[in-house]
Amino acid sequence: MSTVVVPPIIPPTVPPTNPPVEKLEKLEDIQGDIWSKGFPKDNETYYLFQIKHPADFARCLRKLVTDQPHLIPNLNMVKVNWAEIKAEKKRADAHKEQPKRLPMANALIAFTYKGLEIIRGGLQNPDDLLLEDIEKTDPAFSHGMKSAPLNDPTAGLDPLFADPTAIHGLLKVAGSSKEKVNERLKEIQVALQCDKGVINDVPGGTEGRIDGAVREGDNRGKEHFGFQDGISQPLMNGLDDPPPAPDSGALATSTMETEPKFLIVMEGTRSQGSNDIPRPDWMHQGSFLVFRKLEQNVEAFNDLTEKNFKRYECRNAEHMGAKLMGRWRSGAPITLPAYHTADDPTGDHCKSKKMNNFGYEKVDDNSTARGCPLAAHIRKTNPRRTDEEDTNASDPGLKFTRIIRGGIPYGPDHTKGEKPGVMKRGLLFACYQGSIEDGFQHMQSSWCNTDTFPMGGSGLDPIVGQGKSPDDMKMLITEGKEQVQINPPLVTFRGGEYFFVPSIKSLKGVLTAAAPLH
Ligand code: N7H
């Protein structure tokens, strides 16, 4: 009798599915820069202002957002800008031409806590702002950046940040040229009666402004150390295209799809440590903006990598730089097996969103010549996954610490042989999040500035970490070797502040319901 061999039943492989991500709604209420794409920009200015006459300011602002909505656009309007740029690229491709730069400008308005206190003074019903609640729900915002546990230096700051109580509001104006930015800023200043003293520039000798510009030619999209920036951003359902499939050979994938509530204040959202008090309704569809002027020392970066790469078993200075960052200059992540041993790959695919669809191997990925150090800038700021072996696998921030970055370089390009320390350059860093404690502050303070994250001895983030003393500024780059000492620092804080970006609805409503004229 023959026996029938029943083949074992192999369950079909079901691709892992992420839980459904909530859809972002009311785009018409959200200010237009709060998006992975942000405002289209070649130039940008950060204009810091003081409110001198709160009731007049409220009236002017209400008129501006009601009668000239394009001056402070919402997300739907900025989506149209991006669609126009895409159409122009398509047209130019078809004609084998360079796409034209379409003239455009956009602006966002945001306030410090001090600014909200001043605004309250001009309202018909000041209690509507519920500022005392915000002190409890968002203490980092209400106390300001200067009080935050960030190890920020207090000397050498840009004079605009000398007195944080002097900063009430910010206009972030971006556009296709410096002229377009200047024009749009002027238009808004006139509407807010800057010329009649309703608002004033924050003192500091630069008309309240800090200007940035995208670098030109082959450096477009790169920051001053020469790395492609703007590859990894959280994506929101209802706003962004779904992420592309991962490249073959990718490790555990991390699609970066993010619950909107981590980036935007929504009904029912709470920040950690808020004692479960809800935010006032008027804050819904708003977001917190962190601004930091960060000076980069390109000379120090080049010196560090050129003088030390051999000692740390890197193939060349480029390779050591890639280990500090976690990506090659082209943007290719060094953790992907294809890029462990090859030198910096080039090509447009390096800039593509596919280059963001990856996770990290186990903690031993920190090892020797291959892999990505645990303290590399992009791994510290987004660990993507942690293993049970990580001492900090239970850090709740792994779930909610997400930021949308929207920075721009400032200052001239570095030239070889220039006199060290004379020309100043860096990044005007800006990021949006649904809570400062849970977003930027957790990232900077508990991750970048902490040797024990994700494991004891990982070291500090070599790009933006700040220790209590200069000796703390070191990271493990190669297993079995001492940590690399980073001195002088590669990046130095020159000032910054925490802001809140209200919804368009609140700009037309609660925030501008001015007391009647006498
Ligand atoms: Fe960083 N850089 O150009 O060297 N950053 N950053 N950053 N950063 C990133 O992945 C840089 C700063 C983040 O999801 C890249 O898009 C510089 C601060 C986060 O994988 C490069 C400065 C904070 C990510 C740089 C600076 C962050 C990220 C790779 C200051 C928050 C995404 C490009 C002068 C505390 C990580 C990319 C991810 C990426 C640079 C500042 C956070 C090249 C020069 C202050 C979350």
CSV table of C-alpha atoms in Angstrom, one decimal, residues 8-287:
chain,number,residue,atom,x,y,z
A,8,PRO,CA,2.7,20.5,4.6
A,9,ILE,CA,0.5,23.4,4.4
A,10,ILE,CA,2.6,26.5,4.1
A,11,PRO,CA,0.7,29.6,5.1
A,12,PRO,CA,0.9,32.3,2.5
A,13,THR,CA,3.3,35.0,3.4
A,14,VAL,CA,1.4,38.0,4.3
A,15,PRO,CA,3.4,41.2,4.0
A,16,PRO,CA,3.5,43.0,7.3
A,17,THR,CA,0.9,45.8,7.3
A,18,ASN,CA,1.2,48.9,9.3
A,19,PRO,CA,-1.8,50.0,11.3
A,20,PRO,CA,-3.9,52.4,9.3
A,21,VAL,CA,-2.6,56.0,9.6
A,22,GLU,CA,-5.2,58.7,10.4
A,23,LYS,CA,-5.9,61.0,7.5
A,24,LEU,CA,-5.0,64.7,7.8
A,25,GLU,CA,-8.0,66.8,7.2
A,26,LYS,CA,-9.0,70.5,7.0
A,27,LEU,CA,-5.9,71.4,4.9
A,28,GLU,CA,-7.6,74.8,4.3
A,29,ASP,CA,-7.0,75.6,7.9
A,30,ILE,CA,-3.4,74.6,8.2
A,31,GLN,CA,-0.6,77.1,7.3
A,32,GLY,CA,1.1,76.2,4.1
A,33,ASP,CA,4.7,75.4,5.2
A,34,ILE,CA,3.7,72.6,7.6
A,35,TRP,CA,4.4,69.8,5.2
A,36,SER,CA,7.4,67.7,4.1
A,37,LYS,CA,7.6,69.8,0.9
A,38,GLY,CA,7.0,73.1,2.7
A,39,PHE,CA,7.1,76.3,0.7
A,40,PRO,CA,8.9,76.1,-2.7
A,41,LYS,CA,12.0,78.2,-2.0
A,42,ASP,CA,15.3,79.5,-3.4
A,43,ASN,CA,15.5,82.3,-0.8
A,44,GLU,CA,13.9,82.7,2.6
A,45,THR,CA,13.9,85.3,5.4
A,46,TYR,CA,13.0,84.9,9.0
A,47,TYR,CA,11.6,88.3,10.2
A,48,LEU,CA,11.3,88.7,13.9
A,49,PHE,CA,8.9,91.4,15.1
A,50,GLN,CA,7.5,93.0,18.2
A,51,ILE,CA,3.8,93.9,18.7
A,52,LYS,CA,3.6,97.4,19.9
A,53,HIS,CA,-0.2,98.0,19.7
A,54,PRO,CA,-2.0,94.7,20.3
A,55,ALA,CA,-5.6,95.8,19.4
A,56,ASP,CA,-4.5,97.5,16.1
A,57,PHE,CA,-2.3,94.5,15.4
A,58,ALA,CA,-5.3,92.2,15.8
A,59,ARG,CA,-7.4,94.3,13.5
A,60,CYS,CA,-4.7,94.5,10.8
A,61,LEU,CA,-4.0,90.7,11.0
A,62,ARG,CA,-7.7,89.9,10.7
A,63,LYS,CA,-8.0,92.1,7.6
A,64,LEU,CA,-4.9,90.6,6.1
A,65,VAL,CA,-6.0,87.0,6.4
A,66,THR,CA,-9.5,87.7,5.4
A,67,ASP,CA,-9.0,90.1,2.4
A,68,GLN,CA,-5.6,88.8,1.2
A,69,PRO,CA,-5.6,85.1,2.0
A,70,HIS,CA,-2.7,84.5,-0.4
A,71,LEU,CA,-0.4,86.4,1.9
A,72,ILE,CA,-0.5,83.7,4.6
A,73,PRO,CA,-1.5,80.7,2.4
A,74,ASN,CA,-3.0,77.4,3.6
A,75,LEU,CA,-1.8,73.9,2.6
A,76,ASN,CA,-4.2,73.6,-0.4
A,77,MET,CA,-2.8,76.9,-1.9
A,78,VAL,CA,0.8,75.7,-1.5
A,79,LYS,CA,-0.1,72.3,-3.1
A,80,VAL,CA,-1.2,74.3,-6.2
A,81,ASN,CA,2.3,76.0,-6.2
A,82,TRP,CA,4.0,72.6,-6.3
A,83,ALA,CA,1.6,71.3,-9.0
A,84,GLU,CA,2.6,74.3,-11.1
A,85,ILE,CA,6.3,73.6,-10.6
A,86,LYS,CA,5.7,69.9,-11.5
A,87,ALA,CA,3.8,70.9,-14.7
A,88,GLU,CA,6.7,73.3,-15.7
A,89,LYS,CA,9.2,70.5,-15.2
A,90,LYS,CA,7.1,68.2,-17.4
A,91,ARG,CA,6.8,70.8,-20.1
A,92,ALA,CA,10.6,71.6,-20.0
A,93,ASP,CA,11.4,67.8,-20.2
A,94,ALA,CA,9.2,67.4,-23.2
A,95,HIS,CA,11.1,70.3,-24.9
A,96,LYS,CA,14.5,69.2,-23.6
A,97,GLU,CA,14.8,72.5,-21.9
A,98,GLN,CA,15.8,73.7,-18.4
A,99,PRO,CA,12.6,74.3,-16.4
A,100,LYS,CA,11.9,78.0,-15.8
A,101,ARG,CA,11.9,79.3,-12.2
A,102,LEU,CA,8.3,80.3,-11.6
A,103,PRO,CA,8.1,83.5,-9.7
A,104,MET,CA,6.3,82.9,-6.4
A,105,ALA,CA,6.4,83.8,-2.7
A,106,ASN,CA,4.7,82.5,0.5
A,107,ALA,CA,4.7,83.4,4.2
A,108,LEU,CA,3.9,81.9,7.5
A,109,ILE,CA,3.1,83.7,10.8
A,110,ALA,CA,4.0,82.3,14.2
A,111,PHE,CA,4.1,83.7,17.8
A,112,THR,CA,6.1,83.1,20.9
A,113,TYR,CA,4.3,82.6,24.2
A,114,LYS,CA,5.3,86.2,25.1
A,115,GLY,CA,3.7,87.3,21.8
A,116,LEU,CA,0.5,85.5,22.7
A,117,GLU,CA,0.5,87.3,26.1
A,118,ILE,CA,0.8,90.6,24.2
A,119,ILE,CA,-1.9,89.7,21.8
A,120,ARG,CA,-4.2,88.8,24.7
A,121,GLY,CA,-3.9,92.4,25.9
A,122,GLY,CA,-5.7,93.7,22.8
A,123,LEU,CA,-8.5,91.2,22.6
A,124,GLN,CA,-12.2,91.8,23.5
A,125,ASN,CA,-12.3,88.6,25.5
A,126,PRO,CA,-8.7,88.0,26.7
A,127,ASP,CA,-9.6,84.8,28.6
A,128,ASP,CA,-10.5,83.1,25.4
A,129,LEU,CA,-6.8,82.3,24.8
A,130,LEU,CA,-6.6,80.2,27.9
A,131,LEU,CA,-2.9,80.9,28.2
A,132,GLU,CA,-2.8,79.5,31.7
A,133,ASP,CA,-3.8,76.1,30.2
A,134,ILE,CA,-1.0,76.3,27.7
A,135,GLU,CA,1.5,76.8,30.5
A,136,LYS,CA,0.4,73.3,31.7
A,137,THR,CA,-0.1,71.6,28.4
A,138,ASP,CA,3.1,72.9,26.7
A,139,PRO,CA,5.5,74.2,29.3
A,140,ALA,CA,8.6,74.1,26.9
A,141,PHE,CA,6.8,76.5,24.6
A,142,SER,CA,5.6,78.8,27.4
A,143,HIS,CA,9.0,79.0,29.0
A,144,GLY,CA,10.9,79.5,25.7
A,145,MET,CA,14.1,78.0,24.3
A,146,LYS,CA,16.4,79.8,26.7
A,147,SER,CA,15.0,77.8,29.7
A,148,ALA,CA,15.1,74.5,27.9
A,149,PRO,CA,17.6,71.7,28.9
A,150,LEU,CA,19.6,71.8,25.7
A,151,ASN,CA,23.1,72.7,26.9
A,152,ASP,CA,22.9,75.8,24.6
A,153,PRO,CA,25.8,78.3,24.9
A,154,THR,CA,24.7,81.7,26.1
A,155,ALA,CA,27.6,83.7,24.6
A,156,GLY,CA,28.2,84.5,21.0
A,157,LEU,CA,24.6,84.7,20.1
A,158,ASP,CA,23.1,86.7,17.1
A,159,PRO,CA,22.0,90.0,18.7
A,160,LEU,CA,18.4,89.3,17.6
A,161,PHE,CA,18.3,86.7,20.3
A,162,ALA,CA,19.9,88.7,23.1
A,163,ASP,CA,16.6,89.2,24.9
A,164,PRO,CA,14.0,86.4,24.2
A,165,THR,CA,11.2,88.5,25.7
A,166,ALA,CA,11.7,91.0,22.9
A,167,ILE,CA,10.6,88.5,20.3
A,168,HIS,CA,6.8,88.3,19.9
A,169,GLY,CA,6.3,87.0,16.4
A,170,LEU,CA,7.9,85.6,13.3
A,171,LEU,CA,7.2,85.9,9.6
A,172,LYS,CA,8.9,83.1,7.6
A,173,VAL,CA,8.9,84.3,4.0
A,174,ALA,CA,10.1,82.0,1.2
A,175,GLY,CA,10.2,82.5,-2.5
A,176,SER,CA,11.7,82.0,-5.9
A,177,SER,CA,14.2,84.9,-5.5
A,178,LYS,CA,15.5,87.4,-3.0
A,179,GLU,CA,13.4,90.1,-4.7
A,180,LYS,CA,10.2,88.1,-4.4
A,181,VAL,CA,10.9,87.4,-0.7
A,182,ASN,CA,11.5,91.1,-0.1
A,183,GLU,CA,8.4,92.2,-2.0
A,184,ARG,CA,6.2,89.7,0.0
A,185,LEU,CA,7.7,90.7,3.3
A,186,LYS,CA,7.1,94.4,2.5
A,187,GLU,CA,3.5,93.7,1.5
A,188,ILE,CA,2.8,92.0,4.8
A,189,GLN,CA,4.7,94.6,6.9
A,190,VAL,CA,2.6,97.3,5.2
A,191,ALA,CA,-0.6,95.3,5.9
A,192,LEU,CA,0.4,95.0,9.6
A,193,GLN,CA,1.2,98.7,9.7
A,194,CYS,CA,4.9,98.3,10.5
A,195,ASP,CA,5.4,101.8,9.0
A,196,LYS,CA,3.0,103.2,11.7
A,197,GLY,CA,4.7,101.4,14.5
A,198,VAL,CA,1.9,98.7,15.1
A,199,ILE,CA,4.7,96.2,14.8
A,200,ASN,CA,8.5,96.9,15.0
A,201,ASP,CA,11.6,94.9,14.0
A,202,VAL,CA,13.3,93.1,16.9
A,203,PRO,CA,16.4,95.1,17.7
A,204,GLY,CA,19.7,93.6,16.5
A,205,GLY,CA,20.8,95.7,13.7
A,206,THR,CA,19.5,93.6,10.8
A,207,GLU,CA,16.0,95.0,10.5
A,208,GLY,CA,14.8,91.9,12.4
A,209,ARG,CA,15.9,89.6,9.6
A,210,ILE,CA,18.0,86.5,9.1
A,211,ASP,CA,18.3,85.6,5.4
A,212,GLY,CA,19.0,82.2,3.9
A,213,ALA,CA,19.4,80.9,0.4
A,214,VAL,CA,19.5,77.5,-1.3
A,215,ARG,CA,23.0,76.8,-2.6
A,216,GLU,CA,23.6,77.0,-6.3
A,217,GLY,CA,24.7,74.8,-9.1
A,218,ASP,CA,25.9,71.3,-8.1
A,219,ASN,CA,25.5,72.3,-4.5
A,220,ARG,CA,21.7,72.7,-4.8
A,221,GLY,CA,20.0,70.8,-2.1
A,222,LYS,CA,23.2,70.3,-0.1
A,223,GLU,CA,24.1,71.9,3.2
A,224,HIS,CA,27.5,73.5,3.8
A,225,PHE,CA,29.3,70.2,4.8
A,226,GLY,CA,28.3,69.0,1.3
A,227,PHE,CA,25.6,66.5,2.2
A,228,GLN,CA,22.3,66.1,0.3
A,229,ASP,CA,19.6,67.3,2.7
A,230,GLY,CA,15.8,67.0,2.8
A,231,ILE,CA,15.6,63.3,2.0
A,232,SER,CA,13.9,62.0,5.1
A,233,GLN,CA,10.7,63.6,6.2
A,234,PRO,CA,7.6,62.3,7.9
A,235,LEU,CA,4.8,61.7,5.4
A,236,MET,CA,1.1,62.4,6.2
A,237,ASN,CA,-1.8,60.5,4.8
A,238,GLY,CA,-4.1,63.0,3.0
A,239,LEU,CA,-1.2,65.2,2.0
A,240,ASP,CA,1.8,63.2,0.8
A,241,ASP,CA,2.0,60.6,-1.9
A,242,PRO,CA,2.3,57.1,-0.5
A,243,PRO,CA,6.0,56.1,-0.1
A,244,PRO,CA,7.6,54.1,-2.9
A,245,ALA,CA,8.6,50.5,-2.6
A,246,PRO,CA,12.0,49.9,-0.9
A,247,ASP,CA,15.1,49.3,-3.0
A,248,SER,CA,16.0,45.7,-3.2
A,249,GLY,CA,18.5,44.8,-0.5
A,250,ALA,CA,16.9,47.2,1.9
A,251,LEU,CA,16.8,46.1,5.6
A,252,ALA,CA,13.7,46.3,7.6
A,253,THR,CA,11.8,49.1,6.0
A,254,SER,CA,10.6,52.3,7.7
A,255,THR,CA,8.2,54.1,5.5
A,256,MET,CA,8.1,57.3,7.7
A,257,GLU,CA,4.3,57.4,7.5
A,258,THR,CA,3.4,59.4,10.5
A,259,GLU,CA,0.2,60.0,12.5
A,260,PRO,CA,-0.6,63.7,11.8
A,261,LYS,CA,-1.2,64.2,15.6
A,262,PHE,CA,2.6,64.0,16.1
A,263,LEU,CA,3.1,66.9,13.8
A,264,ILE,CA,-0.1,69.0,14.2
A,265,VAL,CA,-2.1,69.9,17.2
A,266,MET,CA,-5.4,68.1,16.8
A,267,GLU,CA,-8.5,67.6,18.9
A,268,GLY,CA,-7.7,65.3,21.8
A,269,THR,CA,-3.9,65.5,21.4
A,270,ARG,CA,-1.8,65.7,24.5
A,271,SER,CA,1.9,66.1,24.9
A,272,GLN,CA,3.7,63.7,27.3
A,273,GLY,CA,3.8,65.3,30.8
A,274,SER,CA,0.8,67.6,30.1
A,275,ASN,CA,-1.1,66.1,33.0
A,276,ASP,CA,-3.7,65.0,30.5
A,277,ILE,CA,-5.1,68.5,30.2
A,278,PRO,CA,-6.4,69.2,26.6
A,279,ARG,CA,-5.1,72.0,24.6
A,280,PRO,CA,-7.5,75.0,24.0
A,281,ASP,CA,-9.6,74.4,20.9
A,282,TRP,CA,-8.1,77.4,19.1
A,283,MET,CA,-4.8,75.6,18.9
A,284,HIS,CA,-6.2,72.8,16.8
A,285,GLN,CA,-4.7,72.6,13.2
A,286,GLY,CA,-1.7,74.6,14.5
A,287,SER,CA,1.8,73.4,15.0
